[in-house]
PDB file of C-alpha atoms in Angstrom:
ATOM      1  CA  MET Q1312       0.000   0.000   0.000  1.00  0.00           C
ATOM      2  CA  THR Q1313       1.318   3.462  -0.854  1.00  0.00           C
ATOM      3  CA  ASP Q1314       1.691   6.270   1.645  1.00  0.00           C
ATOM      4  CA  LEU Q1315      -1.051   8.854   1.413  1.00  0.00           C
ATOM      5  CA  VAL Q1316      -0.039  12.476   1.119  1.00  0.00           C
ATOM      6  CA  THR Q1317      -1.912  14.276   3.848  1.00  0.00           C
ATOM      7  CA  ASP Q1318      -0.105  17.622   3.583  1.00  0.00           C
ATOM      8  CA  ARG Q1319      -2.200  20.377   2.083  1.00  0.00           C
ATOM      9  CA  LEU Q1320      -0.749  22.557  -0.636  1.00  0.00           C
ATOM     10  CA  ILE Q1321       0.570  25.849   0.657  1.00  0.00           C
ATOM     11  CA  ARG Q1322      -0.674  28.666  -1.549  1.00  0.00           C
ATOM     12  CA  CYS Q1323       1.003  31.879  -2.670  1.00  0.00           C
ATOM     13  CA  ARG Q1324       0.257  34.819  -0.353  1.00  0.00           C
ATOM     14  CA  TYR Q1325       0.152  37.458  -3.110  1.00  0.00           C
ATOM     15  CA  LEU Q1326      -3.012  39.567  -3.070  1.00  0.00           C
ATOM     16  CA  ARG Q1327      -4.206  40.997  -6.365  1.00  0.00           C
ATOM     17  CA  ARG Q1328      -5.593  44.503  -6.788  1.00  0.00           C
ATOM     18  CA  ASN Q1329      -9.125  43.171  -6.347  1.00  0.00           C
ATOM     19  CA  ASN Q1330      -8.009  41.677  -2.999  1.00  0.00           C
ATOM     20  CA  ALA Q1331      -8.199  38.099  -4.328  1.00  0.00           C
ATOM     21  CA  GLN Q1332      -5.390  35.759  -3.266  1.00  0.00           C
ATOM     22  CA  CYS Q1333      -3.256  34.015  -5.886  1.00  0.00           C
ATOM     23  CA  THR Q1334      -4.113  30.311  -6.011  1.00  0.00           C
ATOM     24  CA  ALA Q1335      -0.759  28.964  -7.255  1.00  0.00           C
ATOM     25  CA  GLU Q1336       1.384  26.708  -5.077  1.00  0.00           C
ATOM     26  CA  ALA Q1337       4.164  28.377  -3.065  1.00  0.00           C
ATOM     27  CA  VAL Q1338       7.725  27.677  -4.243  1.00  0.00           C
ATOM     28  CA  ASP Q1339       8.971  26.890  -0.714  1.00  0.00           C
ATOM     29  CA  PRO Q1340       6.066  25.857   1.530  1.00  0.00           C
ATOM     30  CA  ASP Q1341       8.373  25.851   4.585  1.00  0.00           C
ATOM     31  CA  GLY Q1342       9.887  29.251   3.819  1.00  0.00           C
ATOM     32  CA  GLN Q1343       9.242  32.627   5.402  1.00  0.00           C
ATOM     33  CA  VAL Q1344       8.128  34.097   2.065  1.00  0.00           C
ATOM     34  CA  LEU Q1345       5.230  32.184   0.546  1.00  0.00           C
ATOM     35  CA  LEU Q1346       5.151  33.141  -3.125  1.00  0.00           C
ATOM     36  CA  CYS Q1347       4.582  31.186  -6.322  1.00  0.00           C
ATOM     37  CA  THR Q1348       7.158  31.155  -9.110  1.00  0.00           C
ATOM     38  CA  LYS Q1349       5.507  34.042 -10.976  1.00  0.00           C
ATOM     39  CA  HIS Q1350       5.263  36.385  -8.003  1.00  0.00           C
ATOM     40  CA  LEU Q1351       8.697  35.419  -6.645  1.00  0.00           C
ATOM     41  CA  ALA Q1352      10.237  36.348 -10.025  1.00  0.00           C
ATOM     42  CA  ARG Q1353       8.419  39.694  -9.993  1.00  0.00           C
ATOM     43  CA  ALA Q1354       9.639  40.404  -6.458  1.00  0.00           C
ATOM     44  CA  LEU Q1355      13.241  39.635  -7.459  1.00  0.00           C
ATOM     45  CA  GLN Q1356      12.949  41.962 -10.470  1.00  0.00           C
ATOM     46  CA  LEU Q1357      11.723  44.786  -8.225  1.00  0.00           C
ATOM     47  CA  ILE Q1358      14.564  44.193  -5.771  1.00  0.00           C
ATOM     48  CA  ARG Q1359      17.148  44.321  -8.554  1.00  0.00           C
ATOM     49  CA  VAL Q1360      15.682  47.527  -9.998  1.00  0.00           C
ATOM     50  CA  HIS Q1361      15.274  49.419  -6.724  1.00  0.00           C
ATOM     51  CA  LEU Q1362      18.327  48.389  -4.722  1.00  0.00           C
ATOM     52  CA  PRO Q1363      21.588  50.061  -5.685  1.00  0.00           C
ATOM     53  CA  ALA Q1364      24.206  47.719  -7.088  1.00  0.00           C
ATOM     54  CA  GLN Q1365      26.887  46.856  -4.561  1.00  0.00           C
ATOM     55  CA  GLN Q1366      30.362  47.813  -5.708  1.00  0.00           C
ATOM     56  CA  GLY Q1367      32.973  45.080  -5.290  1.00  0.00           C
ATOM     57  CA  GLY Q1368      30.645  42.618  -3.563  1.00  0.00           C
ATOM     58  CA  PRO Q1369      30.965  38.853  -3.856  1.00  0.00           C
ATOM     59  CA  GLY Q1370      30.281  37.496  -7.304  1.00  0.00           C
ATOM     60  CA  ARG Q1371      30.946  40.807  -9.025  1.00  0.00           C
TER      61      ARG Q1371
END
């Protein structure tokens, strides 16, 4: 007999303009930030645009 998956899917916490919650599955259900792939990518784009580039940091 196979093990039954009893864990519920953890949903993205993004709220749309009409106050409806996104229904996609969160990328990291155990993480502190519960976002789906689409909204996580958008958040990373905003961070890159609005934070000044670090001069001489690791990986640069």
